[in-house]
mmCIF file of C-alpha atoms and ligand atoms in Angstrom:
data_model
loop_
_atom_site.group_PDB
_atom_site.id
_atom_site.type_symbol
_atom_site.label_atom_id
_atom_site.label_comp_id
_atom_site.label_asym_id
_atom_site.label_seq_id
_atom_site.Cartn_x
_atom_site.Cartn_y
_atom_site.Cartn_z
ATOM 1 C CA MET A 1 16.307 -1.990 31.832
ATOM 2 C CA ALA A 2 15.540 1.576 30.763
ATOM 3 C CA ALA A 3 15.338 2.166 27.011
ATOM 4 C CA THR A 4 18.427 3.865 25.588
ATOM 5 C CA ARG A 5 17.915 7.546 24.962
ATOM 6 C CA ARG A 6 18.740 8.376 21.363
ATOM 7 C CA PRO A 7 19.016 12.144 21.038
ATOM 8 C CA GLY A 8 17.660 13.986 18.009
ATOM 9 C CA ARG A 9 14.854 12.810 15.790
ATOM 10 C CA ASN A 10 14.517 9.213 14.824
ATOM 11 C CA HIS A 11 14.766 9.025 11.047
ATOM 12 C CA LEU A 12 11.909 6.762 10.095
ATOM 13 C CA PHE A 13 12.551 5.200 6.700
ATOM 14 C CA VAL A 14 10.674 1.951 6.889
ATOM 15 C CA PRO A 15 8.077 1.752 4.103
ATOM 16 C CA GLY A 16 5.250 2.260 6.575
ATOM 17 C CA PRO A 17 4.327 3.346 9.079
ATOM 18 C CA THR A 18 5.542 6.632 7.632
ATOM 19 C CA ASN A 19 6.221 10.046 9.104
ATOM 20 C CA ILE A 20 3.083 11.875 10.176
ATOM 21 C CA PRO A 21 2.956 15.579 9.230
ATOM 22 C CA ASP A 22 2.822 17.791 12.346
ATOM 23 C CA ARG A 23 -0.492 19.305 11.306
ATOM 24 C CA VAL A 24 -1.995 15.817 10.967
ATOM 25 C CA MET A 25 -0.785 14.937 14.471
ATOM 26 C CA ARG A 26 -2.325 18.119 15.817
ATOM 27 C CA ALA A 27 -5.587 17.339 14.021
ATOM 28 C CA MET A 28 -5.740 13.994 15.820
ATOM 29 C CA MET A 29 -5.457 15.602 19.277
ATOM 30 C CA VAL A 30 -9.186 15.751 19.874
ATOM 31 C CA GLN A 31 -11.491 15.168 22.792
ATOM 32 C CA SER A 32 -13.860 12.224 22.393
ATOM 33 C CA GLU A 33 -17.295 13.041 21.104
ATOM 34 C CA ASP A 34 -20.651 11.448 20.486
ATOM 35 C CA HIS A 35 -20.468 9.536 17.221
ATOM 36 C CA ARG A 36 -24.268 9.480 17.031
ATOM 37 C CA SER A 37 -24.707 13.231 17.417
ATOM 38 C CA VAL A 38 -26.306 15.473 14.821
ATOM 39 C CA ASP A 39 -22.905 17.140 14.304
ATOM 40 C CA PHE A 40 -20.914 13.994 13.557
ATOM 41 C CA PRO A 41 -21.889 13.625 9.863
ATOM 42 C CA SER A 42 -20.314 16.995 9.078
ATOM 43 C CA LEU A 43 -16.967 15.261 9.694
ATOM 44 C CA THR A 44 -17.713 11.933 8.085
ATOM 45 C CA LYS A 45 -19.851 12.605 5.025
ATOM 46 C CA PRO A 46 -17.191 14.646 3.188
ATOM 47 C CA LEU A 47 -14.622 11.978 4.103
ATOM 48 C CA PHE A 48 -16.451 9.293 2.131
ATOM 49 C CA GLU A 49 -16.399 11.547 -0.944
ATOM 50 C CA ASP A 50 -12.900 13.002 -0.574
ATOM 51 C CA THR A 51 -11.184 9.683 0.122
ATOM 52 C CA LYS A 52 -12.317 8.437 -3.298
ATOM 53 C CA LYS A 53 -10.027 10.964 -4.969
ATOM 54 C CA VAL A 54 -6.839 9.222 -3.817
ATOM 55 C CA PHE A 55 -8.182 6.016 -5.342
ATOM 56 C CA GLY A 56 -8.779 7.796 -8.651
ATOM 57 C CA SER A 57 -12.471 7.128 -8.371
ATOM 58 C CA THR A 58 -15.725 9.013 -8.558
ATOM 59 C CA GLU A 59 -17.876 5.936 -9.074
ATOM 60 C CA GLY A 60 -16.698 3.751 -6.200
ATOM 61 C CA THR A 61 -18.024 3.397 -2.674
ATOM 62 C CA ILE A 62 -15.662 3.918 0.247
ATOM 63 C CA PHE A 63 -15.855 1.831 3.414
ATOM 64 C CA LEU A 64 -13.702 2.757 6.397
ATOM 65 C CA PHE A 65 -12.829 0.121 8.975
ATOM 66 C CA PRO A 66 -10.877 0.321 12.223
ATOM 67 C CA ALA A 67 -8.371 -2.205 10.872
ATOM 68 C CA SER A 68 -4.990 -2.502 9.232
ATOM 69 C CA GLY A 69 -4.529 -3.423 5.572
ATOM 70 C CA THR A 70 -4.765 -7.132 6.375
ATOM 71 C CA GLY A 71 -8.343 -6.669 7.557
ATOM 72 C CA ILE A 72 -9.220 -4.972 4.293
ATOM 73 C CA TRP A 73 -7.841 -7.918 2.309
ATOM 74 C CA GLU A 74 -10.314 -10.027 4.256
ATOM 75 C CA SER A 75 -13.119 -7.556 3.680
ATOM 76 C CA ALA A 76 -12.634 -7.731 -0.112
ATOM 77 C CA LEU A 77 -12.592 -11.529 -0.217
ATOM 78 C CA THR A 78 -15.328 -12.361 2.276
ATOM 79 C CA ASN A 79 -17.885 -9.917 0.922
ATOM 80 C CA THR A 80 -17.655 -10.934 -2.705
ATOM 81 C CA LEU A 81 -16.754 -14.633 -2.882
ATOM 82 C CA ALA A 82 -18.104 -18.016 -1.852
ATOM 83 C CA ARG A 83 -16.300 -21.068 -0.477
ATOM 84 C CA GLY A 84 -14.400 -22.887 -3.227
ATOM 85 C CA ASP A 85 -14.537 -19.971 -5.662
ATOM 86 C CA LYS A 86 -11.516 -19.813 -7.946
ATOM 87 C CA VAL A 87 -9.291 -16.755 -7.792
ATOM 88 C CA LEU A 88 -6.211 -16.078 -9.912
ATOM 89 C CA THR A 89 -3.157 -14.363 -8.482
ATOM 90 C CA ALA A 90 0.636 -14.160 -8.548
ATOM 91 C CA ARG A 91 3.189 -14.489 -5.759
ATOM 92 C CA TYR A 92 6.356 -12.364 -5.897
ATOM 93 C CA GLY A 93 6.968 -11.209 -2.336
ATOM 94 C CA GLN A 94 5.889 -11.505 1.259
ATOM 95 C CA PHE A 95 2.708 -9.458 0.942
ATOM 96 C CA SER A 96 1.403 -11.222 -2.148
ATOM 97 C CA HIS A 97 2.253 -14.434 -0.281
ATOM 98 C CA LEU A 98 0.279 -13.418 2.819
ATOM 99 C CA TRP A 99 -2.778 -12.453 0.798
ATOM 100 C CA ILE A 100 -2.654 -15.821 -0.983
ATOM 101 C CA ASP A 101 -2.343 -17.550 2.378
ATOM 102 C CA MET A 102 -5.415 -15.705 3.628
ATOM 103 C CA ALA A 103 -7.430 -16.626 0.527
ATOM 104 C CA GLN A 104 -6.491 -20.283 0.981
ATOM 105 C CA ARG A 105 -7.338 -20.243 4.684
ATOM 106 C CA LEU A 106 -10.722 -18.717 3.883
ATOM 107 C CA GLY A 107 -11.470 -21.713 1.656
ATOM 108 C CA LEU A 108 -10.954 -20.222 -1.798
ATOM 109 C CA ASP A 109 -9.436 -22.217 -4.644
ATOM 110 C CA VAL A 110 -6.366 -20.110 -5.382
ATOM 111 C CA ILE A 111 -4.532 -20.407 -8.699
ATOM 112 C CA VAL A 112 -1.055 -19.034 -8.062
ATOM 113 C CA GLN A 113 1.373 -17.888 -10.735
ATOM 114 C CA GLU A 114 4.801 -18.102 -9.091
ATOM 115 C CA GLU A 115 6.977 -15.190 -10.186
ATOM 116 C CA GLU A 116 10.583 -14.555 -9.355
ATOM 117 C CA TRP A 117 10.894 -12.194 -6.358
ATOM 118 C CA GLY A 118 12.077 -8.885 -7.780
ATOM 119 C CA THR A 119 9.548 -9.097 -10.601
ATOM 120 C CA GLY A 120 5.782 -8.731 -10.406
ATOM 121 C CA ALA A 121 2.451 -9.676 -11.942
ATOM 122 C CA LYS A 122 2.776 -10.655 -15.619
ATOM 123 C CA ALA A 123 -0.197 -9.383 -17.601
ATOM 124 C CA ASP A 124 0.392 -11.801 -20.512
ATOM 125 C CA LYS A 125 0.318 -14.836 -18.201
ATOM 126 C CA ILE A 126 -2.832 -13.559 -16.522
ATOM 127 C CA GLU A 127 -4.466 -13.142 -19.943
ATOM 128 C CA GLU A 128 -3.444 -16.659 -20.922
ATOM 129 C CA ALA A 129 -4.908 -18.159 -17.740
ATOM 130 C CA LEU A 130 -8.152 -16.251 -18.208
ATOM 131 C CA ARG A 131 -8.448 -17.288 -21.867
ATOM 132 C CA ALA A 132 -8.023 -20.911 -20.807
ATOM 133 C CA ASP A 133 -10.845 -20.505 -18.270
ATOM 134 C CA LYS A 134 -13.563 -20.938 -20.905
ATOM 135 C CA ASP A 135 -16.472 -21.412 -18.514
ATOM 136 C CA HIS A 136 -15.472 -18.439 -16.367
ATOM 137 C CA GLN A 137 -14.815 -20.288 -13.133
ATOM 138 C CA ILE A 138 -12.310 -17.632 -12.031
ATOM 139 C CA LYS A 139 -14.247 -15.060 -10.052
ATOM 140 C CA ALA A 140 -11.476 -12.598 -9.240
ATOM 141 C CA VAL A 141 -7.920 -11.646 -10.112
ATOM 142 C CA MET A 142 -5.934 -10.480 -7.063
ATOM 143 C CA VAL A 143 -2.844 -8.314 -7.603
ATOM 144 C CA VAL A 144 -0.538 -6.546 -5.152
ATOM 145 C CA HIS A 145 0.186 -3.248 -6.895
ATOM 146 C CA ASN A 146 3.309 -2.399 -4.931
ATOM 147 C CA GLU A 147 5.101 -5.366 -3.346
ATOM 148 C CA THR A 148 6.611 -3.615 -0.351
ATOM 149 C CA ALA A 149 8.893 -6.529 0.514
ATOM 150 C CA THR A 150 10.887 -6.359 -2.726
ATOM 151 C CA GLY A 151 10.296 -2.795 -3.951
ATOM 152 C CA VAL A 152 8.377 -3.886 -7.048
ATOM 153 C CA THR A 153 5.450 -2.148 -8.712
ATOM 154 C CA SER A 154 3.208 -4.093 -11.080
ATOM 155 C CA ASN A 155 1.361 -2.517 -13.990
ATOM 156 C CA ILE A 156 -2.332 -2.570 -13.072
ATOM 157 C CA GLY A 157 -3.375 -0.860 -16.332
ATOM 158 C CA ALA A 158 -1.776 -3.780 -18.203
ATOM 159 C CA VAL A 159 -3.587 -6.318 -15.985
ATOM 160 C CA ARG A 160 -6.885 -4.591 -16.754
ATOM 161 C CA LYS A 161 -6.105 -4.744 -20.493
ATOM 162 C CA ALA A 162 -5.303 -8.438 -20.130
ATOM 163 C CA ILE A 163 -8.633 -9.171 -18.440
ATOM 164 C CA ASP A 164 -10.510 -7.240 -21.130
ATOM 165 C CA ALA A 165 -8.509 -8.835 -23.961
ATOM 166 C CA ALA A 166 -9.469 -12.262 -22.633
ATOM 167 C CA GLY A 167 -13.115 -11.133 -22.529
ATOM 168 C CA HIS A 168 -13.285 -12.460 -18.983
ATOM 169 C CA PRO A 169 -15.808 -11.219 -16.393
ATOM 170 C CA ALA A 170 -13.562 -11.779 -13.333
ATOM 171 C CA MET A 171 -13.420 -8.989 -10.786
ATOM 172 C CA LEU A 172 -10.099 -7.214 -10.241
ATOM 173 C CA PHE A 173 -8.903 -6.801 -6.629
ATOM 174 C CA VAL A 174 -5.836 -4.638 -6.077
ATOM 175 C CA ASP A 175 -3.786 -4.263 -2.912
ATOM 176 C CA GLY A 176 -2.726 -0.629 -2.936
ATOM 177 C CA VAL A 177 -1.535 -0.578 0.668
ATOM 178 C CA SER A 178 1.873 0.862 -0.225
ATOM 179 C CA SER A 179 0.837 2.700 -3.378
ATOM 180 C CA ILE A 180 -2.450 4.510 -2.825
ATOM 181 C CA GLY A 181 -1.830 8.148 -1.926
ATOM 182 C CA SER A 182 1.723 8.057 -3.291
ATOM 183 C CA LEU A 183 1.769 6.299 -6.686
ATOM 184 C CA PRO A 184 -0.649 7.029 -9.552
ATOM 185 C CA PHE A 185 -3.765 4.963 -8.948
ATOM 186 C CA TYR A 186 -6.841 5.090 -11.185
ATOM 187 C CA ALA A 187 -9.498 2.767 -9.811
ATOM 188 C CA ASP A 188 -12.231 3.864 -12.248
ATOM 189 C CA GLU A 189 -10.040 3.829 -15.351
ATOM 190 C CA TRP A 190 -8.530 0.442 -14.452
ATOM 191 C CA LYS A 191 -11.950 -0.867 -13.399
ATOM 192 C CA VAL A 192 -10.619 -2.042 -10.050
ATOM 193 C CA ASP A 193 -13.464 -3.733 -8.188
ATOM 194 C CA CYS A 194 -11.851 -3.684 -4.744
ATOM 195 C CA ALA A 195 -8.975 -1.273 -4.119
ATOM 196 C CA ILE A 196 -7.382 -1.776 -0.725
ATOM 197 C CA ALA A 197 -5.487 0.800 1.340
ATOM 198 C CA GLY A 198 -4.199 1.220 4.873
ATOM 199 C CA SER A 199 -3.713 4.485 6.740
ATOM 200 C CA GLN A 200 -0.030 4.182 7.645
ATOM 201 C CA LYS A 201 1.737 4.686 4.318
ATOM 202 C CA GLY A 202 0.724 7.173 1.609
ATOM 203 C CA LEU A 203 -2.053 8.491 3.827
ATOM 204 C CA MET A 204 0.563 9.542 6.429
ATOM 205 C CA LEU A 205 -1.472 8.430 9.454
ATOM 206 C CA PRO A 206 -0.886 5.902 12.214
ATOM 207 C CA ALA A 207 -1.925 2.339 11.373
ATOM 208 C CA GLY A 208 -5.490 1.451 12.252
ATOM 209 C CA LEU A 209 -7.755 2.792 9.547
ATOM 210 C CA GLY A 210 -8.390 0.398 6.681
ATOM 211 C CA VAL A 211 -9.951 1.787 3.529
ATOM 212 C CA ILE A 212 -11.568 0.018 0.620
ATOM 213 C CA CYS A 213 -12.973 1.517 -2.571
ATOM 214 C CA VAL A 214 -15.581 -0.825 -4.026
ATOM 215 C CA SER A 215 -17.032 -0.810 -7.548
ATOM 216 C CA GLN A 216 -20.704 -1.280 -8.396
ATOM 217 C CA LYS A 217 -19.844 -4.708 -9.782
ATOM 218 C CA ALA A 218 -18.275 -5.798 -6.474
ATOM 219 C CA LEU A 219 -21.218 -4.403 -4.518
ATOM 220 C CA LYS A 220 -23.523 -6.536 -6.701
ATOM 221 C CA ALA A 221 -21.307 -9.583 -6.159
ATOM 222 C CA ALA A 222 -21.599 -9.000 -2.412
ATOM 223 C CA GLU A 223 -25.379 -8.718 -2.613
ATOM 224 C CA GLY A 224 -25.426 -11.933 -4.642
ATOM 225 C CA GLN A 225 -23.790 -13.796 -1.751
ATOM 226 C CA SER A 226 -26.574 -13.173 0.719
ATOM 227 C CA GLY A 227 -28.682 -16.231 1.443
ATOM 228 C CA ARG A 228 -26.110 -18.635 -0.035
ATOM 229 C CA ASN A 229 -25.066 -21.513 2.213
ATOM 230 C CA ASP A 230 -21.558 -21.490 0.835
ATOM 231 C CA ARG A 231 -20.912 -17.779 1.316
ATOM 232 C CA LEU A 232 -17.779 -16.903 3.231
ATOM 233 C CA ALA A 233 -18.456 -15.921 6.823
ATOM 234 C CA ARG A 234 -18.333 -12.182 7.339
ATOM 235 C CA VAL A 235 -19.520 -10.177 10.288
ATOM 236 C CA TYR A 236 -17.244 -7.338 11.351
ATOM 237 C CA PHE A 237 -16.220 -6.636 7.751
ATOM 238 C CA ASP A 238 -19.710 -6.935 6.252
ATOM 239 C CA TRP A 239 -20.330 -4.033 3.885
ATOM 240 C CA GLU A 240 -24.119 -4.369 4.367
ATOM 241 C CA ASP A 241 -23.957 -2.928 7.897
ATOM 242 C CA HIS A 242 -21.954 0.034 6.631
ATOM 243 C CA LYS A 243 -24.283 0.614 3.692
ATOM 244 C CA LYS A 244 -27.127 1.102 6.142
ATOM 245 C CA GLN A 245 -25.276 3.702 8.234
ATOM 246 C CA ASN A 246 -22.658 5.482 6.104
ATOM 247 C CA PRO A 247 -24.943 7.486 3.796
ATOM 248 C CA ALA A 248 -26.190 9.398 6.838
ATOM 249 C CA GLY A 249 -22.618 9.803 8.123
ATOM 250 C CA TYR A 250 -22.668 7.096 10.798
ATOM 251 C CA PHE A 251 -20.979 3.757 11.448
ATOM 252 C CA PRO A 252 -22.350 0.420 12.666
ATOM 253 C CA TYR A 253 -19.967 0.636 15.659
ATOM 254 C CA THR A 254 -17.722 3.135 17.427
ATOM 255 C CA PRO A 255 -15.392 4.670 14.834
ATOM 256 C CA PRO A 256 -11.766 5.658 15.647
ATOM 257 C CA LEU A 257 -12.396 9.375 15.968
ATOM 258 C CA PRO A 258 -8.788 10.697 15.997
ATOM 259 C CA LEU A 259 -8.015 8.720 12.846
ATOM 260 C CA LEU A 260 -11.006 10.243 11.086
ATOM 261 C CA TYR A 261 -9.860 13.762 12.011
ATOM 262 C CA GLY A 262 -6.372 12.752 10.940
ATOM 263 C CA LEU A 263 -7.664 11.446 7.623
ATOM 264 C CA ARG A 264 -9.425 14.735 6.951
ATOM 265 C CA GLU A 265 -6.186 16.643 7.534
ATOM 266 C CA ALA A 266 -4.022 14.172 5.605
ATOM 267 C CA LEU A 267 -6.353 14.430 2.606
ATOM 268 C CA ALA A 268 -6.147 18.228 2.854
ATOM 269 C CA CYS A 269 -2.319 17.942 2.734
ATOM 270 C CA LEU A 270 -2.472 15.712 -0.358
ATOM 271 C CA PHE A 271 -4.988 17.919 -2.164
ATOM 272 C CA GLU A 272 -3.110 21.145 -1.338
ATOM 273 C CA GLU A 273 0.039 19.665 -2.843
ATOM 274 C CA GLY A 274 -2.005 18.215 -5.707
ATOM 275 C CA LEU A 275 -2.130 14.480 -6.338
ATOM 276 C CA GLU A 276 -0.159 14.765 -9.575
ATOM 277 C CA ASN A 277 2.577 16.603 -7.669
ATOM 278 C CA VAL A 278 2.499 13.942 -4.940
ATOM 279 C CA TYR A 279 3.019 11.224 -7.572
ATOM 280 C CA HIS A 280 5.775 13.247 -9.228
ATOM 281 C CA ARG A 281 7.541 13.837 -5.881
ATOM 282 C CA HIS A 282 7.561 10.104 -5.165
ATOM 283 C CA ALA A 283 8.916 9.403 -8.653
ATOM 284 C CA VAL A 284 11.779 11.885 -8.137
ATOM 285 C CA LEU A 285 12.626 10.600 -4.639
ATOM 286 C CA GLY A 286 12.491 7.008 -5.875
ATOM 287 C CA GLU A 287 14.893 7.739 -8.742
ATOM 288 C CA ALA A 288 17.252 9.689 -6.441
ATOM 289 C CA THR A 289 17.406 6.640 -4.151
ATOM 290 C CA ARG A 290 18.197 4.369 -7.084
ATOM 291 C CA GLN A 291 20.949 6.753 -8.222
ATOM 292 C CA ALA A 292 22.502 6.437 -4.757
ATOM 293 C CA VAL A 293 22.296 2.640 -4.883
ATOM 294 C CA ALA A 294 24.001 2.609 -8.300
ATOM 295 C CA ALA A 295 26.736 4.956 -7.033
ATOM 296 C CA TRP A 296 27.402 2.527 -4.163
ATOM 297 C CA GLY A 297 27.841 -0.205 -6.763
ATOM 298 C CA LEU A 298 24.937 -2.150 -5.259
ATOM 299 C CA LYS A 299 21.858 -3.657 -6.886
ATOM 300 C CA THR A 300 18.178 -3.370 -6.153
ATOM 301 C CA CYS A 301 16.029 -6.409 -5.559
ATOM 302 C CA ALA A 302 13.824 -5.196 -8.458
ATOM 303 C CA LYS A 303 15.271 -7.099 -11.413
ATOM 304 C CA SER A 304 14.835 -4.428 -14.068
ATOM 305 C CA PRO A 305 13.647 -0.803 -14.300
ATOM 306 C CA GLU A 306 10.099 -1.779 -15.339
ATOM 307 C CA TRP A 307 9.588 -3.142 -11.791
ATOM 308 C CA ASN A 308 11.074 -0.207 -9.844
ATOM 309 C CA SER A 309 8.913 1.069 -7.033
ATOM 310 C CA ASP A 310 8.809 4.777 -6.268
ATOM 311 C CA THR A 311 7.743 4.214 -2.657
ATOM 312 C CA VAL A 312 10.344 1.712 -1.492
ATOM 313 C CA THR A 313 13.753 0.532 -2.676
ATOM 314 C CA ALA A 314 14.947 -2.887 -1.537
ATOM 315 C CA ILE A 315 18.732 -2.995 -1.779
ATOM 316 C CA LEU A 316 20.708 -6.227 -2.009
ATOM 317 C CA ALA A 317 23.574 -6.423 0.449
ATOM 318 C CA PRO A 318 26.795 -7.703 -1.175
ATOM 319 C CA GLU A 319 27.524 -11.458 -0.934
ATOM 320 C CA GLY A 320 28.629 -12.418 2.563
ATOM 321 C CA VAL A 321 27.215 -9.294 4.235
ATOM 322 C CA ASP A 322 24.221 -9.730 6.532
ATOM 323 C CA ALA A 323 21.706 -7.002 5.657
ATOM 324 C CA ALA A 324 20.170 -7.337 9.132
ATOM 325 C CA LYS A 325 23.438 -6.040 10.618
ATOM 326 C CA ILE A 326 23.350 -2.962 8.380
ATOM 327 C CA ILE A 327 19.807 -2.266 9.559
ATOM 328 C CA LYS A 328 20.543 -2.821 13.238
ATOM 329 C CA HIS A 329 23.680 -0.689 13.171
ATOM 330 C CA ALA A 330 21.874 2.146 11.349
ATOM 331 C CA TYR A 331 19.244 2.111 14.089
ATOM 332 C CA VAL A 332 21.485 1.798 17.117
ATOM 333 C CA ARG A 333 24.310 4.079 15.993
ATOM 334 C CA TYR A 334 22.584 6.634 13.765
ATOM 335 C CA ASN A 335 18.956 6.591 14.907
ATOM 336 C CA LEU A 336 17.840 5.613 11.412
ATOM 337 C CA ALA A 337 15.084 3.030 10.894
ATOM 338 C CA LEU A 338 15.531 1.109 7.632
ATOM 339 C CA GLY A 339 13.168 -1.643 6.475
ATOM 340 C CA ALA A 340 14.119 -5.264 7.125
ATOM 341 C CA GLY A 341 14.216 -8.038 4.545
ATOM 342 C CA LEU A 342 11.215 -10.326 4.937
ATOM 343 C CA SER A 343 10.926 -14.079 4.455
ATOM 344 C CA GLN A 344 12.887 -15.233 1.343
ATOM 345 C CA VAL A 345 14.942 -12.029 1.319
ATOM 346 C CA ALA A 346 15.573 -11.790 5.093
ATOM 347 C CA GLY A 347 19.233 -10.920 5.701
ATOM 348 C CA LYS A 348 19.685 -10.285 1.993
ATOM 349 C CA VAL A 349 18.083 -6.877 1.570
ATOM 350 C CA PHE A 350 17.602 -3.659 3.462
ATOM 351 C CA ARG A 351 14.892 -1.288 2.385
ATOM 352 C CA ILE A 352 14.686 2.479 2.219
ATOM 353 C CA GLY A 353 11.080 3.600 2.343
ATOM 354 C CA HIS A 354 10.500 6.854 0.469
ATOM 355 C CA VAL A 355 6.788 7.104 0.940
ATOM 356 C CA GLY A 356 4.586 9.726 2.531
ATOM 357 C CA ASP A 357 5.654 13.019 4.025
ATOM 358 C CA LEU A 358 9.264 13.556 2.945
ATOM 359 C CA ASN A 359 11.435 15.822 0.854
ATOM 360 C CA GLU A 360 14.952 16.025 -0.564
ATOM 361 C CA LEU A 361 16.823 16.624 2.669
ATOM 362 C CA SER A 362 14.972 14.002 4.663
ATOM 363 C CA LEU A 363 15.777 11.437 1.965
ATOM 364 C CA LEU A 364 19.431 12.531 1.887
ATOM 365 C CA GLY A 365 19.602 11.937 5.645
ATOM 366 C CA ALA A 366 18.498 8.346 5.123
ATOM 367 C CA ILE A 367 20.934 7.831 2.254
ATOM 368 C CA ALA A 368 23.806 9.279 4.343
ATOM 369 C CA GLY A 369 22.896 7.048 7.298
ATOM 370 C CA ALA A 370 22.603 3.928 5.149
ATOM 371 C CA GLU A 371 25.957 4.733 3.562
ATOM 372 C CA MET A 372 27.619 5.154 6.973
ATOM 373 C CA SER A 373 26.165 1.869 8.146
ATOM 374 C CA LEU A 374 27.373 0.118 4.980
ATOM 375 C CA LEU A 375 30.897 1.481 5.539
ATOM 376 C CA ASP A 376 30.858 0.551 9.249
ATOM 377 C CA ASN A 377 29.887 -2.975 8.210
ATOM 378 C CA GLY A 378 32.872 -3.263 5.898
ATOM 379 C CA VAL A 379 31.066 -2.727 2.602
ATOM 380 C CA LYS A 380 33.452 -1.007 0.222
ATOM 381 C CA VAL A 381 31.437 1.940 -0.995
ATOM 382 C CA THR A 382 33.046 5.279 -1.774
ATOM 383 C CA PRO A 383 32.257 7.594 1.159
ATOM 384 C CA GLY A 384 29.807 10.276 0.071
ATOM 385 C CA SER A 385 29.075 8.624 -3.273
ATOM 386 C CA GLY A 386 25.402 7.850 -2.633
ATOM 387 C CA VAL A 387 24.680 11.292 -1.220
ATOM 388 C CA ALA A 388 26.518 12.944 -4.124
ATOM 389 C CA ALA A 389 24.609 10.991 -6.765
ATOM 390 C CA ALA A 390 21.217 11.507 -5.125
ATOM 391 C CA SER A 391 21.783 15.204 -4.422
ATOM 392 C CA SER A 392 22.920 15.879 -8.008
ATOM 393 C CA TYR A 393 19.781 14.221 -9.287
ATOM 394 C CA LEU A 394 17.604 16.116 -6.812
ATOM 395 C CA ARG A 395 19.149 19.460 -7.767
ATOM 396 C CA GLU A 396 18.284 18.785 -11.397
ATOM 397 C CA ASN A 397 14.772 17.516 -10.709
ATOM 398 C CA PRO A 398 12.456 19.647 -8.591
ATOM 399 C CA LEU A 399 9.932 17.758 -6.440
ATOM 400 C CA SER A 400 7.045 19.860 -7.635
ATOM 401 C CA LYS A 401 5.827 19.868 -11.215
ATOM 402 C CA SER A 402 3.984 23.144 -10.868
HETATM 403 C C1 PLP B 501 1.581 -4.266 0.100
HETATM 404 C C2 PLP B 501 1.086 -4.556 1.479
HETATM 405 N N1 PLP B 501 -0.066 -5.209 1.621
HETATM 406 C C3 PLP B 501 -0.571 -5.496 2.834
HETATM 407 C C4 PLP B 501 0.091 -5.126 3.971
HETATM 408 C C5 PLP B 501 -0.469 -5.494 5.289
HETATM 409 O O1 PLP B 501 -0.964 -4.333 5.866
HETATM 410 P P1 PLP B 501 -1.076 -4.151 7.438
HETATM 411 O O2 PLP B 501 0.275 -4.361 8.005
HETATM 412 O O3 PLP B 501 -1.576 -2.731 7.528
HETATM 413 O O4 PLP B 501 -2.071 -5.143 7.902
HETATM 414 C C6 PLP B 501 1.285 -4.425 3.881
HETATM 415 C C7 PLP B 501 2.012 -4.006 5.082
HETATM 416 O O5 PLP B 501 3.105 -3.494 5.047
HETATM 417 C C8 PLP B 501 1.795 -4.125 2.607
HETATM 418 O O6 PLP B 501 2.934 -3.460 2.457
#
């Protein structure tokens, strides 16, 4: 059966993959070229330096992999840890769950703090667990900065303070897949040892380029693994192979050329806008979305304002209403892609992604479409209320600081 033609633009409001700026798409339209030529490093060498800026780092080392974010989770764990090593983490959504699952399947001894979905990592509990670990068996603390499944952002600065207050030498690994490039992220200041990003969210690219920013301490931990019998197996994601090639601008295998050109252009977009402006824009769009949700009389999955995410809002459907129907109807009738509820919150939430390349009017389109789908599904919201609340807020709060 032929696919249904849906006229007009599809309004993509899942929290990744996000909309790709036209100039980034054009930058990716390139002929193949020799990735071992003398010219190639002029593309790649600046990329390793410039990419650090979105991680808030000057001291880190960037590795770029043809992979999605999941691969970069694996890269962080397998390079730095040995079989049976203890890691401390918290579970509060589908992505923190999947990273825990990976750590367990790799053979790590994972200490999990179970948190209510809609909340996030609790710095005081992390400090307590680290203080109790007198002989420093815990090698790393793993935290998902922005839990995309529930629209919750955890406070990484507070986690860093907790680790320091406990006087614990554990490394800090942070999943920034749905935060880096859109929410404030300061890898050097927070002493993040592995900061993990994917290309398809704040970096406004297609999926397929995984990025990790690695501290000196994590590089040393990786070196310390070599020769050990109990080291975790790593081949494709081994940083050693990249360390030999990257300084000269090359890769140990064939790199995804269009994504590298795309990354260069996407970084140029972010730097032209200014990272502080990018963070501010996401904060304004996030608050406008929450104003719409409040005007509808609905609740977010995030339990209290301290957990609100400025890249994605997960909205609880009213009792008895299947959120999956709201999402499907929005797509089929209005050509609007909203994010589905995952795992524990499947059928209970729909998500509006407000991450990447968007502005006031694009967001208002998504809010209008979600509102129409809610009404069509029998949810008693006042027609126009979400759009009115969000647009009033947006008129009062410019997207740009400067
Ligand atoms: C917070 C978070 N971590 C990890 C992932 C997994 O990334 P990927 O789908 O690129 O493998 C996602 C994907 O949405 C995510 O949102």
